[in-house]
């Protein structure tokens, strides 16, 4: 699938600024976040993307949670996990405005530092998120949790993409964790499984599935076309 010229220009212009954080920079970010944390207390982590279906850490409890002031959005270039510098994919960021429902996980106090060390390697390779302590509403009561919010000042931030642009980017990208399409579909499926509705994401998934079906039909038609 070829991409629109304006999309190619957008990808090209963002390529030069891509940089991974050093181990020292990532550790400093983690320590800054943990400064207000009281040792020997459990810590909540709010997930809104892949953390919903692949948390990859042990937790004592999980709850549906609601965050005000931010919404789930495919607005972050992924040049490693779900794409490459030459063909970036997109991953979810928690962008300013609106609200978001996701899953909150309670980490035992004794595991907090080790868990967050690994989580920082996964979620903060380029520092495109701003980790914040945010209030989350749950049915069992309010909690304060770690939330990875979108840093709008980073060149990896790409807001305002059309549905067609989103589909084109997602279908073409593949990173060290696999296809970008898988990431989007797995997130949508996991949210649906826990009863969380995201109408924009569901519309995007329908578009991806329609494009995939058309692509398969085109390949089959080409195979049926007599040659020579």
PDB file of N, CA and C in Angstrom, residues 16-63:
ATOM      1  N   UNK A  16      14.502  12.703  11.608  1.00  0.00           N
ATOM      2  CA  UNK A  16      15.817  13.165  12.066  1.00  0.00           C
ATOM      3  C   UNK A  16      15.895  13.344  13.577  1.00  0.00           C
ATOM      4  N   UNK A  17      14.768  13.574  14.226  1.00  0.00           N
ATOM      5  CA  UNK A  17      14.781  13.900  15.651  1.00  0.00           C
ATOM      6  C   UNK A  17      14.723  12.672  16.555  1.00  0.00           C
ATOM      7  N   UNK A  18      14.615  11.487  15.986  1.00  0.00           N
ATOM      8  CA  UNK A  18      14.451  10.282  16.796  1.00  0.00           C
ATOM      9  C   UNK A  18      15.711   9.990  17.608  1.00  0.00           C
ATOM     10  N   UNK A  19      15.536   9.830  18.940  1.00  0.00           N
ATOM     11  CA  UNK A  19      16.656   9.514  19.817  1.00  0.00           C
ATOM     12  C   UNK A  19      16.155   8.739  21.024  1.00  0.00           C
ATOM     13  N   UNK A  20      16.880   7.693  21.392  1.00  0.00           N
ATOM     14  CA  UNK A  20      16.545   6.930  22.581  1.00  0.00           C
ATOM     15  C   UNK A  20      17.210   7.561  23.800  1.00  0.00           C
ATOM     16  N   UNK A  21      16.539   7.478  24.947  1.00  0.00           N
ATOM     17  CA  UNK A  21      17.143   7.950  26.188  1.00  0.00           C
ATOM     18  C   UNK A  21      18.303   7.043  26.576  1.00  0.00           C
ATOM     19  N   UNK A  22      19.300   7.610  27.216  1.00  0.00           N
ATOM     20  CA  UNK A  22      20.363   6.794  27.789  1.00  0.00           C
ATOM     21  C   UNK A  22      19.836   6.128  29.061  1.00  0.00           C
ATOM     22  N   UNK A  23      20.544   5.116  29.538  1.00  0.00           N
ATOM     23  CA  UNK A  23      20.153   4.463  30.791  1.00  0.00           C
ATOM     24  C   UNK A  23      20.116   5.475  31.931  1.00  0.00           C
ATOM     25  N   UNK A  24      21.070   6.387  31.934  1.00  0.00           N
ATOM     26  CA  UNK A  24      21.143   7.389  33.003  1.00  0.00           C
ATOM     27  C   UNK A  24      19.949   8.345  32.940  1.00  0.00           C
ATOM     28  N   UNK A  25      19.566   8.757  31.748  1.00  0.00           N
ATOM     29  CA  UNK A  25      18.418   9.654  31.596  1.00  0.00           C
ATOM     30  C   UNK A  25      17.127   8.969  32.016  1.00  0.00           C
ATOM     31  N   UNK A  26      16.989   7.714  31.632  1.00  0.00           N
ATOM     32  CA  UNK A  26      15.781   6.973  31.989  1.00  0.00           C
ATOM     33  C   UNK A  26      15.698   6.760  33.501  1.00  0.00           C
ATOM     34  N   UNK A  27      16.832   6.447  34.128  1.00  0.00           N
ATOM     35  CA  UNK A  27      16.851   6.249  35.575  1.00  0.00           C
ATOM     36  C   UNK A  27      16.529   7.547  36.310  1.00  0.00           C
ATOM     37  N   UNK A  28      17.044   8.661  35.810  1.00  0.00           N
ATOM     38  CA  UNK A  28      16.757   9.957  36.429  1.00  0.00           C
ATOM     39  C   UNK A  28      15.269  10.282  36.354  1.00  0.00           C
ATOM     40  N   UNK A  29      14.648   9.944  35.238  1.00  0.00           N
ATOM     41  CA  UNK A  29      13.208  10.155  35.081  1.00  0.00           C
ATOM     42  C   UNK A  29      12.428   9.326  36.092  1.00  0.00           C
ATOM     43  N   UNK A  30      12.838   8.078  36.265  1.00  0.00           N
ATOM     44  CA  UNK A  30      12.164   7.200  37.221  1.00  0.00           C
ATOM     45  C   UNK A  30      12.306   7.729  38.642  1.00  0.00           C
ATOM     46  N   UNK A  31      13.503   8.135  39.009  1.00  0.00           N
ATOM     47  CA  UNK A  31      13.733   8.634  40.367  1.00  0.00           C
ATOM     48  C   UNK A  31      12.929   9.903  40.627  1.00  0.00           C
ATOM     49  N   UNK A  32      12.829  10.761  39.625  1.00  0.00           N
ATOM     50  CA  UNK A  32      12.048  11.993  39.780  1.00  0.00           C
ATOM     51  C   UNK A  32      10.579  11.669  40.015  1.00  0.00           C
ATOM     52  N   UNK A  33      10.081  10.670  39.286  1.00  0.00           N
ATOM     53  CA  UNK A  33       8.685  10.295  39.477  1.00  0.00           C
ATOM     54  C   UNK A  33       8.454   9.713  40.868  1.00  0.00           C
ATOM     55  N   UNK A  34       9.383   8.901  41.344  1.00  0.00           N
ATOM     56  CA  UNK A  34       9.210   8.209  42.623  1.00  0.00           C
ATOM     57  C   UNK A  34       9.465   9.096  43.841  1.00  0.00           C
ATOM     58  N   UNK A  35       9.950  10.299  43.636  1.00  0.00           N
ATOM     59  CA  UNK A  35      10.284  11.176  44.761  1.00  0.00           C
ATOM     60  C   UNK A  35       9.131  11.337  45.762  1.00  0.00           C
ATOM     61  N   UNK A  36       7.873  11.523  45.315  1.00  0.00           N
ATOM     62  CA  UNK A  36       6.775  11.678  46.282  1.00  0.00           C
ATOM     63  C   UNK A  36       6.267  10.351  46.858  1.00  0.00           C
ATOM     64  N   UNK A  37       6.710   9.242  46.279  1.00  0.00           N
ATOM     65  CA  UNK A  37       6.202   7.934  46.708  1.00  0.00           C
ATOM     66  C   UNK A  37       6.730   7.587  48.093  1.00  0.00           C
ATOM     67  N   UNK A  38       5.836   7.079  48.929  1.00  0.00           N
ATOM     68  CA  UNK A  38       6.239   6.654  50.266  1.00  0.00           C
ATOM     69  C   UNK A  38       6.610   5.178  50.233  1.00  0.00           C
ATOM     70  N   UNK A  39       7.860   4.835  50.522  1.00  0.00           N
ATOM     71  CA  UNK A  39       8.259   3.424  50.541  1.00  0.00           C
ATOM     72  C   UNK A  39       7.355   2.626  51.478  1.00  0.00           C
ATOM     73  N   UNK A  40       7.245   1.361  51.174  1.00  0.00           N
ATOM     74  CA  UNK A  40       6.398   0.433  51.935  1.00  0.00           C
ATOM     75  C   UNK A  40       4.909   0.657  51.685  1.00  0.00           C
ATOM     76  N   UNK A  41       4.572   1.422  50.641  1.00  0.00           N
ATOM     77  CA  UNK A  41       3.168   1.535  50.237  1.00  0.00           C
ATOM     78  C   UNK A  41       3.021   0.990  48.818  1.00  0.00           C
ATOM     79  N   UNK A  42       1.894   0.351  48.557  1.00  0.00           N
ATOM     80  CA  UNK A  42       1.637  -0.179  47.221  1.00  0.00           C
ATOM     81  C   UNK A  42       1.469   0.977  46.231  1.00  0.00           C
ATOM     82  N   UNK A  43       1.633   0.661  44.953  1.00  0.00           N
ATOM     83  CA  UNK A  43       1.544   1.696  43.919  1.00  0.00           C
ATOM     84  C   UNK A  43       0.637   1.219  42.791  1.00  0.00           C
ATOM     85  N   UNK A  44      -0.240   2.112  42.344  1.00  0.00           N
ATOM     86  CA  UNK A  44      -1.157   1.803  41.245  1.00  0.00           C
ATOM     87  C   UNK A  44      -0.580   2.292  39.912  1.00  0.00           C
ATOM     88  N   UNK A  45      -0.803   1.501  38.870  1.00  0.00           N
ATOM     89  CA  UNK A  45      -0.424   1.866  37.503  1.00  0.00           C
ATOM     90  C   UNK A  45      -1.677   1.831  36.639  1.00  0.00           C
ATOM     91  N   UNK A  46      -1.927   2.909  35.898  1.00  0.00           N
ATOM     92  CA  UNK A  46      -3.090   2.979  35.008  1.00  0.00           C
ATOM     93  C   UNK A  46      -2.657   2.629  33.591  1.00  0.00           C
ATOM     94  N   UNK A  47      -3.346   1.654  32.982  1.00  0.00           N
ATOM     95  CA  UNK A  47      -3.054   1.245  31.618  1.00  0.00           C
ATOM     96  C   UNK A  47      -4.199   1.578  30.682  1.00  0.00           C
ATOM     97  N   UNK A  48      -3.869   2.077  29.488  1.00  0.00           N
ATOM     98  CA  UNK A  48      -4.907   2.451  28.520  1.00  0.00           C
ATOM     99  C   UNK A  48      -4.627   1.905  27.126  1.00  0.00           C
ATOM    100  N   UNK A  49      -3.436   1.306  26.925  1.00  0.00           N
ATOM    101  CA  UNK A  49      -3.068   0.722  25.635  1.00  0.00           C
ATOM    102  C   UNK A  49      -2.658  -0.726  25.819  1.00  0.00           C
ATOM    103  N   UNK A  50      -1.413  -1.032  25.512  1.00  0.00           N
ATOM    104  CA  UNK A  50      -0.956  -2.424  25.618  1.00  0.00           C
ATOM    105  C   UNK A  50      -0.931  -2.926  27.053  1.00  0.00           C
ATOM    106  N   UNK A  51      -0.874  -2.021  28.033  1.00  0.00           N
ATOM    107  CA  UNK A  51      -0.907  -2.467  29.428  1.00  0.00           C
ATOM    108  C   UNK A  51      -2.243  -3.106  29.789  1.00  0.00           C
ATOM    109  N   UNK A  52      -3.266  -2.859  28.991  1.00  0.00           N
ATOM    110  CA  UNK A  52      -4.566  -3.491  29.242  1.00  0.00           C
ATOM    111  C   UNK A  52      -4.511  -4.980  28.915  1.00  0.00           C
ATOM    112  N   UNK A  53      -3.766  -5.358  27.891  1.00  0.00           N
ATOM    113  CA  UNK A  53      -3.740  -6.759  27.472  1.00  0.00           C
ATOM    114  C   UNK A  53      -2.388  -7.440  27.658  1.00  0.00           C
ATOM    115  N   UNK A  54      -1.361  -6.650  28.007  1.00  0.00           N
ATOM    116  CA  UNK A  54      -0.040  -7.252  28.201  1.00  0.00           C
ATOM    117  C   UNK A  54       0.726  -6.456  29.258  1.00  0.00           C
ATOM    118  N   UNK A  55       0.273  -6.520  30.521  1.00  0.00           N
ATOM    119  CA  UNK A  55       0.956  -5.731  31.552  1.00  0.00           C
ATOM    120  C   UNK A  55       2.388  -6.199  31.828  1.00  0.00           C
ATOM    121  N   UNK A  56       2.626  -7.499  31.785  1.00  0.00           N
ATOM    122  CA  UNK A  56       3.969  -8.071  31.957  1.00  0.00           C
ATOM    123  C   UNK A  56       4.584  -7.775  33.315  1.00  0.00           C
ATOM    124  N   UNK A  57       3.769  -7.617  34.337  1.00  0.00           N
ATOM    125  CA  UNK A  57       4.294  -7.513  35.700  1.00  0.00           C
ATOM    126  C   UNK A  57       3.262  -8.109  36.652  1.00  0.00           C
ATOM    127  N   UNK A  58       3.734  -8.502  37.820  1.00  0.00           N
ATOM    128  CA  UNK A  58       2.847  -9.069  38.831  1.00  0.00           C
ATOM    129  C   UNK A  58       2.097  -7.947  39.538  1.00  0.00           C
ATOM    130  N   UNK A  59       0.830  -8.197  39.834  1.00  0.00           N
ATOM    131  CA  UNK A  59       0.038  -7.209  40.565  1.00  0.00           C
ATOM    132  C   UNK A  59      -0.890  -7.914  41.544  1.00  0.00           C
ATOM    133  N   UNK A  60      -1.265  -7.193  42.572  1.00  0.00           N
ATOM    134  CA  UNK A  60      -2.121  -7.739  43.620  1.00  0.00           C
ATOM    135  C   UNK A  60      -3.597  -7.632  43.271  1.00  0.00           C
ATOM    136  N   UNK A  61      -3.930  -6.649  42.458  1.00  0.00           N
ATOM    137  CA  UNK A  61      -5.342  -6.346  42.188  1.00  0.00           C
ATOM    138  C   UNK A  61      -5.437  -5.540  40.907  1.00  0.00           C
ATOM    139  N   UNK A  62      -6.544  -5.712  40.185  1.00  0.00           N
ATOM    140  CA  UNK A  62      -6.803  -4.864  39.022  1.00  0.00           C
ATOM    141  C   UNK A  62      -8.236  -4.344  39.082  1.00  0.00           C
ATOM    142  N   UNK A  63      -8.431  -3.146  38.594  1.00  0.00           N
ATOM    143  CA  UNK A  63      -9.752  -2.521  38.587  1.00  0.00           C
ATOM    144  C   UNK A  63      -9.932  -1.726  37.292  1.00  0.00           C
TER     145      UNK A  63
END
